XYZ file of C-alpha atoms in Angstrom:
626
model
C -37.660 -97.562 -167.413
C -40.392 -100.075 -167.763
C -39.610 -102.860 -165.356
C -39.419 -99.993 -162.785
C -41.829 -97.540 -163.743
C -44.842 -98.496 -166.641
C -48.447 -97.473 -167.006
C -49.946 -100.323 -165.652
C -51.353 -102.792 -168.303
C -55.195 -102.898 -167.308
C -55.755 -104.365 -170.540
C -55.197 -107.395 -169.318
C -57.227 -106.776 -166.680
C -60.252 -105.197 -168.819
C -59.783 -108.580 -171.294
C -62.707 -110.360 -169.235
C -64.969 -112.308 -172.200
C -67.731 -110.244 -173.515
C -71.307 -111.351 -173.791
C -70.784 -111.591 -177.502
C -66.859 -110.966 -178.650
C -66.331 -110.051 -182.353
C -64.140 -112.928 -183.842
C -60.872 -111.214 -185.541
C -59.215 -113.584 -187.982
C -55.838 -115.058 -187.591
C -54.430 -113.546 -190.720
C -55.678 -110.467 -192.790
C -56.072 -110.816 -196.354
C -55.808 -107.772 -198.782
C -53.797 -104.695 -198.926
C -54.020 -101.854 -196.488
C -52.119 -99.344 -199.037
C -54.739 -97.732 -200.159
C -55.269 -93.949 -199.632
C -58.791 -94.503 -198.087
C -57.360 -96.250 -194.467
C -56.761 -93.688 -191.983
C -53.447 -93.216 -190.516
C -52.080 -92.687 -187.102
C -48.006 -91.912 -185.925
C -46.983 -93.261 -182.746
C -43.739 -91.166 -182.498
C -40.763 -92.277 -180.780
C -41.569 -92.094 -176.762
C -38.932 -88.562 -175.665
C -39.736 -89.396 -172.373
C -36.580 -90.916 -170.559
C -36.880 -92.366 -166.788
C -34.377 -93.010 -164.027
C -34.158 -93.843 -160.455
C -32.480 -91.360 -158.599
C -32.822 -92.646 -155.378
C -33.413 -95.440 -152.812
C -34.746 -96.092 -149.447
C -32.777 -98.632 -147.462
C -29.880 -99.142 -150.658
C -28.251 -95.143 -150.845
C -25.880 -94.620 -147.899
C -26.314 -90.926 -147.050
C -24.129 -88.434 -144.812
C -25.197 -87.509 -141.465
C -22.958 -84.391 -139.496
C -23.775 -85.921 -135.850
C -25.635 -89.125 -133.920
C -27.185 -89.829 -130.348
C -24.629 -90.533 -127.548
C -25.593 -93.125 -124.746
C -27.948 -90.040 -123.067
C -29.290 -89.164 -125.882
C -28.101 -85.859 -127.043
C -26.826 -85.177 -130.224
C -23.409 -84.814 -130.885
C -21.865 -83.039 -133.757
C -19.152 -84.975 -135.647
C -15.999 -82.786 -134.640
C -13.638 -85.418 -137.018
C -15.820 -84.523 -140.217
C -13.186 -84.092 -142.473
C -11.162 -87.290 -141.623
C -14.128 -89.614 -141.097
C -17.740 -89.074 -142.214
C -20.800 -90.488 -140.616
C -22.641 -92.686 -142.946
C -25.921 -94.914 -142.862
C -28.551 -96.521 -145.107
C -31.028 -93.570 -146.159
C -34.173 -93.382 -144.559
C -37.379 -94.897 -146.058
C -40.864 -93.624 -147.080
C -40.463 -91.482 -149.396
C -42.958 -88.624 -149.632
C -42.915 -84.970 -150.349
C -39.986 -83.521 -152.523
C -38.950 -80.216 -153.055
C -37.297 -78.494 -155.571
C -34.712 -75.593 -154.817
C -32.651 -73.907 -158.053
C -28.766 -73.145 -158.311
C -28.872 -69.739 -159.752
C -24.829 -69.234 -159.119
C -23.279 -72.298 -160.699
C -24.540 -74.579 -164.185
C -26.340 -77.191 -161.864
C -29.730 -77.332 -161.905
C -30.521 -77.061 -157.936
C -30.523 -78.833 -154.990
C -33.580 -81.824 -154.480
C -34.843 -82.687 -150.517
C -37.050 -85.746 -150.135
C -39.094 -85.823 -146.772
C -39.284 -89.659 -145.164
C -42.540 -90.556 -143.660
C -41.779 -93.138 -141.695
C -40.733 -92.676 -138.069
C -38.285 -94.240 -136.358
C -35.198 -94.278 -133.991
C -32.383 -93.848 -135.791
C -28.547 -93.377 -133.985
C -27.013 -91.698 -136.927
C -29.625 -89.883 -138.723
C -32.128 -88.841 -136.185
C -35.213 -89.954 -134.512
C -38.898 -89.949 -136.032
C -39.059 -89.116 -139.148
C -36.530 -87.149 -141.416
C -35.341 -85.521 -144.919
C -32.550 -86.287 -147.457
C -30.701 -83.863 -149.769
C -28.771 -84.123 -153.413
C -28.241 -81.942 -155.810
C -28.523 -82.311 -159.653
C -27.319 -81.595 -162.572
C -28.319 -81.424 -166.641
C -26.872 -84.797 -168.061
C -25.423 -84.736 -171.673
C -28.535 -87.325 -172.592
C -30.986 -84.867 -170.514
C -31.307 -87.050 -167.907
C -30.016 -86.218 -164.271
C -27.013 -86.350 -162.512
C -26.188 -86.239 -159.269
C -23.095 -83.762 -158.182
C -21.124 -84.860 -155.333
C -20.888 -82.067 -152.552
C -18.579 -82.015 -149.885
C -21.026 -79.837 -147.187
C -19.521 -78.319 -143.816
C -19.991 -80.577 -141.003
C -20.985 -83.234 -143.170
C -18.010 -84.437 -145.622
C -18.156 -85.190 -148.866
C -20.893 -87.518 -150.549
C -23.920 -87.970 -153.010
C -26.549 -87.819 -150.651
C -26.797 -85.968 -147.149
C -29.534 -85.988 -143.904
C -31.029 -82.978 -143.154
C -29.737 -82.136 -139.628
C -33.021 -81.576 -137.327
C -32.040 -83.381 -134.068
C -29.239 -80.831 -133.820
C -31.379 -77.584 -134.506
C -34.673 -77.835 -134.136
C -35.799 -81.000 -132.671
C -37.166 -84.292 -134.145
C -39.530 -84.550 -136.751
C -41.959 -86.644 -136.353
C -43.822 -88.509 -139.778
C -42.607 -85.979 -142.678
C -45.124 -86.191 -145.100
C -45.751 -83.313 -147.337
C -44.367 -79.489 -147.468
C -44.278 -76.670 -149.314
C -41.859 -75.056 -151.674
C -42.021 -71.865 -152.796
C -41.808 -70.564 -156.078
C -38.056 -68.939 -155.106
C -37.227 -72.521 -153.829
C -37.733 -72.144 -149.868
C -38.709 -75.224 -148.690
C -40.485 -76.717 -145.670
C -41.693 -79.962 -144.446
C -44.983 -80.875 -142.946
C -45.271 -82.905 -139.949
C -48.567 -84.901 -140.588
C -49.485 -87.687 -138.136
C -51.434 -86.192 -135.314
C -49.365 -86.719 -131.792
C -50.626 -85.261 -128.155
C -49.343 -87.469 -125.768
C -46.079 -88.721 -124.533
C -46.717 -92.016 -125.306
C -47.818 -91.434 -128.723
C -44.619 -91.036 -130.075
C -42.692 -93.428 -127.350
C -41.801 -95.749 -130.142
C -40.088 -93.279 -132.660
C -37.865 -90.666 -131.059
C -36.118 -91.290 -127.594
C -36.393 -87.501 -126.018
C -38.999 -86.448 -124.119
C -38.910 -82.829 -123.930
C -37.324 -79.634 -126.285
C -35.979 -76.237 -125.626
C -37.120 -73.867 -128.045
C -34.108 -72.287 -129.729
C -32.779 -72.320 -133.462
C -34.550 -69.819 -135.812
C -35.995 -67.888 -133.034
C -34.296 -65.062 -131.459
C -34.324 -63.480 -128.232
C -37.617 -61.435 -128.412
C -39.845 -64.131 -129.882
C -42.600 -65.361 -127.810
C -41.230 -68.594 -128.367
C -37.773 -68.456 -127.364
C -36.287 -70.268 -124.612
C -39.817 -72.413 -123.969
C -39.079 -75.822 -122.775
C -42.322 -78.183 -123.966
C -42.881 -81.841 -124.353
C -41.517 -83.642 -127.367
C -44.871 -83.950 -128.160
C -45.881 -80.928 -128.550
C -42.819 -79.909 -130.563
C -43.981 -81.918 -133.487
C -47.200 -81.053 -136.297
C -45.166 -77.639 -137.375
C -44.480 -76.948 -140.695
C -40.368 -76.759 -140.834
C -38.336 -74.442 -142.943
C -35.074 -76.032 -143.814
C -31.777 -74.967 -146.163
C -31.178 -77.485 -148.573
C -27.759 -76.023 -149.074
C -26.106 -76.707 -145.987
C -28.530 -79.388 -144.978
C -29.947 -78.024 -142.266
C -33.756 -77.080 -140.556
C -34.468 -73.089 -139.956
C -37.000 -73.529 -137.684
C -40.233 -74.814 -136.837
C -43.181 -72.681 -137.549
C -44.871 -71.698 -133.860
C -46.732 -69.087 -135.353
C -48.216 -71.028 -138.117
C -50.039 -73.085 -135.384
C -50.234 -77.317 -134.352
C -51.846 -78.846 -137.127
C -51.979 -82.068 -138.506
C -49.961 -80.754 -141.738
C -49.961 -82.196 -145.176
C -49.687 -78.934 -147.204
C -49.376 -75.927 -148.061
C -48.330 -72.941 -150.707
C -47.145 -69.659 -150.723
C -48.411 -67.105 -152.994
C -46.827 -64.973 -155.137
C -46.614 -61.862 -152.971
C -44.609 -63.809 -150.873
C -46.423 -63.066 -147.965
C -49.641 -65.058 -147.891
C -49.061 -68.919 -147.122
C -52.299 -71.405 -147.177
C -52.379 -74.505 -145.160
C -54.204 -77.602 -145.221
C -54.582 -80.273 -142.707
C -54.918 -84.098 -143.137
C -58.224 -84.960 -140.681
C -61.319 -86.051 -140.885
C -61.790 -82.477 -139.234
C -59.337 -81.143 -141.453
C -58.721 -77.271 -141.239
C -57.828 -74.955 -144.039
C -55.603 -72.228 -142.461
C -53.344 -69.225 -143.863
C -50.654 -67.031 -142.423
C -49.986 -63.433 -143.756
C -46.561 -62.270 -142.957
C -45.876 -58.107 -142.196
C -43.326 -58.409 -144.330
C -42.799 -60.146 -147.399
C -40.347 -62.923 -147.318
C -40.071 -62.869 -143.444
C -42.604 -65.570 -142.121
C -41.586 -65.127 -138.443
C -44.235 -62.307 -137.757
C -47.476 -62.067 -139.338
C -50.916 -63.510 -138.211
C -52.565 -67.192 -138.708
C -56.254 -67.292 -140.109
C -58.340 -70.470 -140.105
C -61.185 -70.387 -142.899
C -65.259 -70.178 -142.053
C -67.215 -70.219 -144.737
C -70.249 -69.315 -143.165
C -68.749 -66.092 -141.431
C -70.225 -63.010 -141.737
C -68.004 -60.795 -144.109
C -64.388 -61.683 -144.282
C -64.473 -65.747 -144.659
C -60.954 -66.188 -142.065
C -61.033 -65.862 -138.463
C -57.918 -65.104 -136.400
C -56.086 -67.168 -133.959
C -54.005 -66.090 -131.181
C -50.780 -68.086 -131.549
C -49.011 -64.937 -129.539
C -47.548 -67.572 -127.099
C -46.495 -71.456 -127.323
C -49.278 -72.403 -125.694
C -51.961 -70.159 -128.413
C -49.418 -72.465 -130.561
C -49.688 -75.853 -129.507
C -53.628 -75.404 -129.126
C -54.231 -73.485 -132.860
C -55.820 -76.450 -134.190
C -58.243 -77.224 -131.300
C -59.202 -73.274 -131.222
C -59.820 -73.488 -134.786
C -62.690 -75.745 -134.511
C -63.629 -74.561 -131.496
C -64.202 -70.884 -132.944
C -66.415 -72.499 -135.881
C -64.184 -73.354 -138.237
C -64.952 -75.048 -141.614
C -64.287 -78.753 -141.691
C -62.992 -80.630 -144.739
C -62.847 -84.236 -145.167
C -58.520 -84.847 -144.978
C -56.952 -82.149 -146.892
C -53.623 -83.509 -148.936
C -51.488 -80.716 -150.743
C -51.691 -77.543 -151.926
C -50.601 -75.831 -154.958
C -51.125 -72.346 -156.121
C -52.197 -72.004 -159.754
C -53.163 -68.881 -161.744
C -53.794 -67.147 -158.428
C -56.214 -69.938 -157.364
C -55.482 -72.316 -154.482
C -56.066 -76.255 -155.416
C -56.301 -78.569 -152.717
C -56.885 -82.190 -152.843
C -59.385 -83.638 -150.461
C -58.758 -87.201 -150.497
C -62.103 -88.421 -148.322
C -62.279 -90.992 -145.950
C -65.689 -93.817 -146.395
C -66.786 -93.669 -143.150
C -66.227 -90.331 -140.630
C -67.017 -91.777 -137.190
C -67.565 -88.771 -134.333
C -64.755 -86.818 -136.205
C -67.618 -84.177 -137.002
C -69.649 -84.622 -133.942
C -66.592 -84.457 -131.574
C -66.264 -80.632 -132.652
C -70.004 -79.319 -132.243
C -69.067 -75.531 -132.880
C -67.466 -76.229 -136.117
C -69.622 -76.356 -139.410
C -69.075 -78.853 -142.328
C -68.161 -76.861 -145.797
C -70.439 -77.248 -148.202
C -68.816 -77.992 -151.665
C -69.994 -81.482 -150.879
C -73.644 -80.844 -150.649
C -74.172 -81.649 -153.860
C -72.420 -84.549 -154.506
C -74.358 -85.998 -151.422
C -77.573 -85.307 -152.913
C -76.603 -86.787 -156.176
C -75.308 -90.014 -154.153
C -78.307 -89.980 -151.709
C -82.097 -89.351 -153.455
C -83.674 -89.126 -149.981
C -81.555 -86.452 -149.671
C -82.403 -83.911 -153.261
C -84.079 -81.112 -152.660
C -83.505 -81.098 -148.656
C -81.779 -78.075 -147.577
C -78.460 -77.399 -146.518
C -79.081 -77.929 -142.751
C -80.515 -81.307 -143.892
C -77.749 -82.784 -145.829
C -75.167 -81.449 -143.131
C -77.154 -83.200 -140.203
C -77.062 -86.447 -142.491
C -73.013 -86.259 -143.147
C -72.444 -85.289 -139.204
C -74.873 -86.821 -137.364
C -75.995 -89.881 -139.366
C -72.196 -90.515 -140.679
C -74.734 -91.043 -143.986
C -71.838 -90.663 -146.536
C -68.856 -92.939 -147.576
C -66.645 -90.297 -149.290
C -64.823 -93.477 -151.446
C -62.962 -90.705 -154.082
C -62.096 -87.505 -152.845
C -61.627 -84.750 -155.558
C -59.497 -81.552 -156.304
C -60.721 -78.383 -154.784
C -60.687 -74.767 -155.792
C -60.194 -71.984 -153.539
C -60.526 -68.714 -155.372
C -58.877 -65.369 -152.929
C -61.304 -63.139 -154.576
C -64.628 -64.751 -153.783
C -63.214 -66.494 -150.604
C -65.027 -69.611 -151.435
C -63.887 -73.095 -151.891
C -65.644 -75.649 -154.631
C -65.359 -78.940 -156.113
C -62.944 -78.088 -158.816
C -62.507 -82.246 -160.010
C -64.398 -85.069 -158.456
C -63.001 -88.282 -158.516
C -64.798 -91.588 -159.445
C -66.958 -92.569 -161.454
C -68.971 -93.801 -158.813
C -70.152 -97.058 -158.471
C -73.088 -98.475 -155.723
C -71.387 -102.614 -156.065
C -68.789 -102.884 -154.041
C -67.380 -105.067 -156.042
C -66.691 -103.602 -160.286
C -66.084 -106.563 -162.570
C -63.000 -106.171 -164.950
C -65.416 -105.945 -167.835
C -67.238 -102.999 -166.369
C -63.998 -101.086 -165.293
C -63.701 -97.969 -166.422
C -60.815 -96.663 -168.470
C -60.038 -93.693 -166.223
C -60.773 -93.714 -162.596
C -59.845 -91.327 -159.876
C -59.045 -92.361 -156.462
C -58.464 -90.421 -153.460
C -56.143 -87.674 -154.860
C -53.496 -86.905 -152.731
C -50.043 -85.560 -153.791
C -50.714 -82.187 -155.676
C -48.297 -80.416 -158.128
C -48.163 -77.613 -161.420
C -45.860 -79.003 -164.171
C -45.049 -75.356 -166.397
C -43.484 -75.980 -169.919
C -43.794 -73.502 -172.576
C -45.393 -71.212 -170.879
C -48.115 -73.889 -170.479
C -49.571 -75.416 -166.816
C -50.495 -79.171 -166.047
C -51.893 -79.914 -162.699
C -50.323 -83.712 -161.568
C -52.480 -85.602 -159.196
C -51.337 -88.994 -157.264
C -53.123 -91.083 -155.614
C -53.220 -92.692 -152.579
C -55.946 -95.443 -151.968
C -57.881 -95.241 -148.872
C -59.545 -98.659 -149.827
C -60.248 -101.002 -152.892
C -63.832 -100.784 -153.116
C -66.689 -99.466 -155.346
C -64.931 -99.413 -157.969
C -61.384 -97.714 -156.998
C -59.522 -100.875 -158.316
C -61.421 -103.718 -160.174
C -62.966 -106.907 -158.629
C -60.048 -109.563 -158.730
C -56.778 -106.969 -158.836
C -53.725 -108.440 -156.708
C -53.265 -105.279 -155.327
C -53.735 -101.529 -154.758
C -52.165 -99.577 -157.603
C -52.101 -95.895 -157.165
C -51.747 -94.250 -160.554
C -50.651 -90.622 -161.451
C -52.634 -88.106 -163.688
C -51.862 -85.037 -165.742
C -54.811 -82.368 -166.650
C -54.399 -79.378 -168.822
C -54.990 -76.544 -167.349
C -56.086 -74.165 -169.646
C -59.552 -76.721 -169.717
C -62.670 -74.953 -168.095
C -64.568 -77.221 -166.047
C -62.292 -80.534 -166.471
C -63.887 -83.996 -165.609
C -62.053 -86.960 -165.227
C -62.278 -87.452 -168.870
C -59.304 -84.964 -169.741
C -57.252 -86.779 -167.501
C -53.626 -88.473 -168.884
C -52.531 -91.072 -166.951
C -48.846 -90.496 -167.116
C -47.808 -93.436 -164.248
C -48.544 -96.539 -162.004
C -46.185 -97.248 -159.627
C -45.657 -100.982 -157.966
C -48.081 -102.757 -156.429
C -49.020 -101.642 -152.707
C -46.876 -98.470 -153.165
C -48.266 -94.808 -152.861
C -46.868 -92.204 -155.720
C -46.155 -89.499 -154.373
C -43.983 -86.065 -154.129
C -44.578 -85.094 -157.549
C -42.403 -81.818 -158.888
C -40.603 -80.774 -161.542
C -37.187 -78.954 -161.913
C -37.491 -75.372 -162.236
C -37.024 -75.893 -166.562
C -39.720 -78.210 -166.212
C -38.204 -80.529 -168.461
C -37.792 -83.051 -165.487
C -40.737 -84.196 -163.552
C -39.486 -86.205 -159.954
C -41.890 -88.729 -158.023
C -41.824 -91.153 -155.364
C -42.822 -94.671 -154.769
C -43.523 -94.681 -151.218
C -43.613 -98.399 -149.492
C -44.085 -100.470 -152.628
C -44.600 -104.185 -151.854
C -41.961 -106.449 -150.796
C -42.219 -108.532 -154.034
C -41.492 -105.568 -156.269
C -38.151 -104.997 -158.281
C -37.233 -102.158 -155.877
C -37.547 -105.041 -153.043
C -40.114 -103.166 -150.935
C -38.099 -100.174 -150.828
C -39.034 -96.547 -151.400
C -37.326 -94.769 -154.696
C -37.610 -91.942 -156.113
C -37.905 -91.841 -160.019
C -37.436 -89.070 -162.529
C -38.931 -88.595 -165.913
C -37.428 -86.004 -168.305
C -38.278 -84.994 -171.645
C -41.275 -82.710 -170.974
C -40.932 -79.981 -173.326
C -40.900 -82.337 -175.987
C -43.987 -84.103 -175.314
C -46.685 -80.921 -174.757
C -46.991 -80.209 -178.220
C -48.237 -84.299 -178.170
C -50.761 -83.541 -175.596
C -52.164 -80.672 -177.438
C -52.449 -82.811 -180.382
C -54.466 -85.335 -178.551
C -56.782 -82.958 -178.163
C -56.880 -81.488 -181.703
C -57.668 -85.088 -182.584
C -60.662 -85.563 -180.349
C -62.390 -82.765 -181.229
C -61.837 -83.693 -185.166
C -63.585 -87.032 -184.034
C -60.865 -89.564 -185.170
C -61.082 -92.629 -183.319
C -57.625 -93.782 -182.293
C -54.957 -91.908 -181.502
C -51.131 -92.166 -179.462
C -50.954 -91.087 -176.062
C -47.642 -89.365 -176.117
C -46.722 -89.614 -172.221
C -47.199 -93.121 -172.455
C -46.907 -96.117 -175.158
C -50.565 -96.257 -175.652
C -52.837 -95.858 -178.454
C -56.669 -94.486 -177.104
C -59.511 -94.986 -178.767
C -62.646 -92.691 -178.726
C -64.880 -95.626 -177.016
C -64.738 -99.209 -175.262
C -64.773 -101.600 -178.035
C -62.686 -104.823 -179.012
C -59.594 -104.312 -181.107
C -57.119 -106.401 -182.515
C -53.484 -105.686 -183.639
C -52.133 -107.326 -186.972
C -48.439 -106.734 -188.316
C -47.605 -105.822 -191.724
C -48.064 -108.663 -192.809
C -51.106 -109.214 -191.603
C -50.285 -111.662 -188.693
C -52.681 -110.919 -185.709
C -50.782 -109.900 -182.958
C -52.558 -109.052 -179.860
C -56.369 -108.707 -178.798
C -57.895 -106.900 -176.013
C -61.292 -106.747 -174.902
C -64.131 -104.407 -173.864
C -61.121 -101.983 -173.834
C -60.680 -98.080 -174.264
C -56.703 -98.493 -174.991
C -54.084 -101.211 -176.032
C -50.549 -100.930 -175.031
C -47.957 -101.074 -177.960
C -45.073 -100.957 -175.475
C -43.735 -104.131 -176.533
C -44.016 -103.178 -180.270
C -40.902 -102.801 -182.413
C -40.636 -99.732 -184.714
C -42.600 -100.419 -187.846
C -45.750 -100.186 -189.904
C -49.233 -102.424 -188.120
C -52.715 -102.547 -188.743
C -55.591 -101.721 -186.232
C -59.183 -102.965 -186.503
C -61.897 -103.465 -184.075
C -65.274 -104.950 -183.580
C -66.746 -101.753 -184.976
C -65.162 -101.941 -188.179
C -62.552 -99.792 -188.246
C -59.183 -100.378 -190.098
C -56.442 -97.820 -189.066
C -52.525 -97.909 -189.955
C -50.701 -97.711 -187.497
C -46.371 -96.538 -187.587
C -44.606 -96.872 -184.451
C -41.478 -95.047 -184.355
């Protein structure tokens, strides 16, 4: 698990020299028996990792490929002679879909961001499917399938070219809480030449998932213009349902459908990014109902309608949107639906350009007033109108973080539910000065449920390095992957665990759990080429769960009782309450390790036994790793 997946050792990092570092002797002398030394248990780690999958290395099953003109052309000899090709890479949204008719645990889909030509599995971008199943060790397994059309195999492409056209640049999705699950199509595309390099076609007949009587039906359209839908798809036989028309031409990330199964929020990654929602008639039929995009500042009801009653009310949704005054948000990531509430992460962007100005009727929301004024004195106390002009016109703030954001159904408002930082003004943070916790442009969005018990998991995804969001002389970008309890009002960044780093220059990414939430799945999306995994995307699993909340919970306990260290369960840590130096010493009393100006120190690479803790403030704590 660790050479692949570790919480990344900042320590070393945060080891800079101090001004004036306490001197720890080489050997302790004395015993630390006595009753009066506090005592902390670092229980054995029940968290167990595994790669399940790889980018580039996993040969996957395809049911068709491009002949010489292009089409796609089913594989008639299936049985006899599958199709199969290295798996796609850029790994990025995953969804979860349970077996409720056999003892597997359910069928996983990863979307791939990257887009490409591709004979056997498709053009642009593109989705893979396995199923799993409850290992004897509680780990996963994957179950070999044999799928009509397809053959028989471990891993199997999702079959778009042959349904419902291309995909372009699958990034996130949704998934439902009965395990329906569609892909977003993120990058932004509205010309032919836009997407010249990835997918070969030009143009698409509207077909599959649409019958007869649907405005859409039987509409030929550019290739263009048939991609930035959300897609359903069936995980079971490896296929897409169809492209949403009616939820609109957006520059998806993602979305989440509520529990009445009817209502489905939307988010869009843009500087002008749109938060939309479609209501179906009926629940559980999203193919007639009526899209919504949110305005904060409209009178009464907070969502205006828009007319996607033909392709083209379709293909123009997100341009009508802001036209029609629509509230702008600052690149909307994923959605997840919590307790009723919406949570979206709005991962920022440091400088906005004319992405405001270019859409005059549309009106900034303002959860981020505040922030602004806190950021910008010349700015407290100005009104609304003010601060808005200074974001739009004057491009006057570098949103470096992003944050979590709430959207509560009964007030129709949205607010800054976590903001990320700290903030720093330098643009440069020396090691010594890093903080212990820092949140970076949150972008992948998920609710881990065990016991009974809900932990939002944000990843991040770096838009940049500086002002703080890695320290001044780090190799690399390291996005890192948080866990916050939510049953805390008001959380800062504080009552964040950091629960993974993935490799250098890769995004995490595609966080969700399996339905007994003992299993929480992410992706390493485009991790460096000098990385173990070789520079290819993986997906990575991490099971244990249910064993490791009643840790978190005693975390807590312990902070509020004021003891000073204590063991991070999710990770082979021990925290302290504030940044001091501390020093490691075996039984013995051999020193062992010493970090500086720290708020942890990784035991990782202790071996089960009894060790002594002290640090520059005087503290002597025993310490048994198990």
């Amino acid at each position: 698990m660790k050479k692949i997946f570790t919480t990344l050792a900042f320590a070393a990092l945060l080891a800079g020299s101090a001004k004036a570092q306490f001197v720890f002797p080489i050997e302790l002398e004395g015993s630390y028996d006595n009753q009066g030394v506090k005592t902390v248990i670092m229980e054995s780690n029940p968290l167990v990792g595994q790669v399940l999958f790889t980018g580039g290395v996993d040969q996957v099953v395809s049911n068709g490929q491009y002949d010489q003109d292009g089409n796609w052309v089913l594989n008639a000899d299936w049985e006899a002679n599958s199709i199969i090709a290295d798996a796609k890479q850029w790994h990025d949204f995953i969804g979860f879909t349970p077996d409720n008719e056999s003892s597997d645990l359910g069928w996983v889909t990863i979307n791939h961001e990257r887009v490409d030509q591709n004979d056997q599995l498709g053009d642009g971008g593109g989705m893979t499917v396995f199923k799993v199943k409850r290992a004897d060790d509680g780990t996963l397994e994957i179950v070999e399938q044999t799928l009509d059309g397809f053959g028989t195999g471990d891993f199997f492409n999702v079959d778009f070219a042959g349904t419902v056209g291309e995909t372009g640049m699958n990034c996130g999705g949704i998934n439902s809480a009965d395990g329906r699950i569609w892909t977003a199509e993120e990058w932004w595309r509205n010309s032919a030449e836009s997407i010249a390099d990835g997918l070969r076609n030009t143009e698409f007949t509207i077909g599959e998932g649409w019958d007869e009587s649907s405005p859409y039906y039987g509409e030929t359209i550019e290739m263009y213009q048939n991609l930035n839908y959300m897609v359903e798809v069936d995980p079971r036989s490896a296929k897409a349902i169809r492209k949403q028309y009616n939820w609109g031409k957006f520059p998806f990330e993602g979305g989440a459908v509520m529990p009445d199964n009817k209502t489905v929020y939307m988010g869009a990654d843009a500087s002008a990014g749109t938060f939309t929602k479609f209501v179906a008639d009926t629940p559980n039929d999203f193919t007639k109902g009526t899209l919504y995009a949110y305005k904060h500042d409209n009178e009464g009801d907070k969502w205006i309608e828009l007319d996607v009653s033909t392709i083209d009310g379709a293909i123009n949704a997100y341009k009508n949107a802001l036209d029609n005054g629509a509230s702008m948000f600052r690149r909307l990531e994923w959605v997840v639906e919590i307790g009723g509430k919406i949570y979206m992460t709005e991962t920022g962007r440091d400088g906005i350009g004319s992405a405001y100005t270019d859409h005059p009727n549309a009106v900034l929301n303002p959860h981020i007033f505040d922030e602004v004024r806190e950021r910008h004195p010349e700015m407290a106390g100005k009104p609304d109108e003010v601060v808005e002009s200074f974001i739009r016109d004057e491009d006057g703030f570098a949103d470096y973080y992003g944050r979590v954001l709430e959207y509560n159904p009964e007030t129709q408002t949205v607010k800054t539910f976590l903001k990320g930082g700290p903030y720093f003004a330098q643009e440069e943070v020396a090691a010594e000065d890093y903080p212990s916790k820092h949140l970076s442009n949150p972008d992948g969005l998920t609710v881990l449920t065990v016991r009974n018990k809900n932990f939002m998991i944000i990843q991040e995804d770096l838009n940049g390095s500086s002002h703080g969001r890695v320290p001044a002389g780090a190799a690399a970008r390291t996005c890192e992957m948080w866990l916050l309890d939510m049953d805390i009002v008001n959380p800062t960044i504080d009552d964040l665990h950091r629960i993974a780093v993935v490799p250098n220059g890769a995004e995490v990414t595609g966080a969700r759990a399996t339905s007994d939430g003992n299993t929480l799945m992410f992706n390493a999306q485009h991790p460096s080429a000098d990385t173990e995994s070789n520079g290819n995307s993986f997906t990575y699993a991490i099971s244990g769960w249910k064993e490791v909340v009643q840790g978190l919970t005693a975390i807590d306990d312990a902070k509020r009782e004021g003891v000073s260290v204590y063991p991070n369960p999710v990770s082979r840590w021990l925290n302290l309450s504030e940044v001091t130096d501390v020093a490691i010493y075996s039984q013995s009393g051999q020193r062992l390790k010493v970090e500086r100006n720290t708020k942890k120190i990784d035991v990782s690479d202790l071996t089960p036994g009894l060790y002594i803790l002290k640090t520059a403030k005087g503290e002597t704590v025993k310490v048994i790793v198990k």
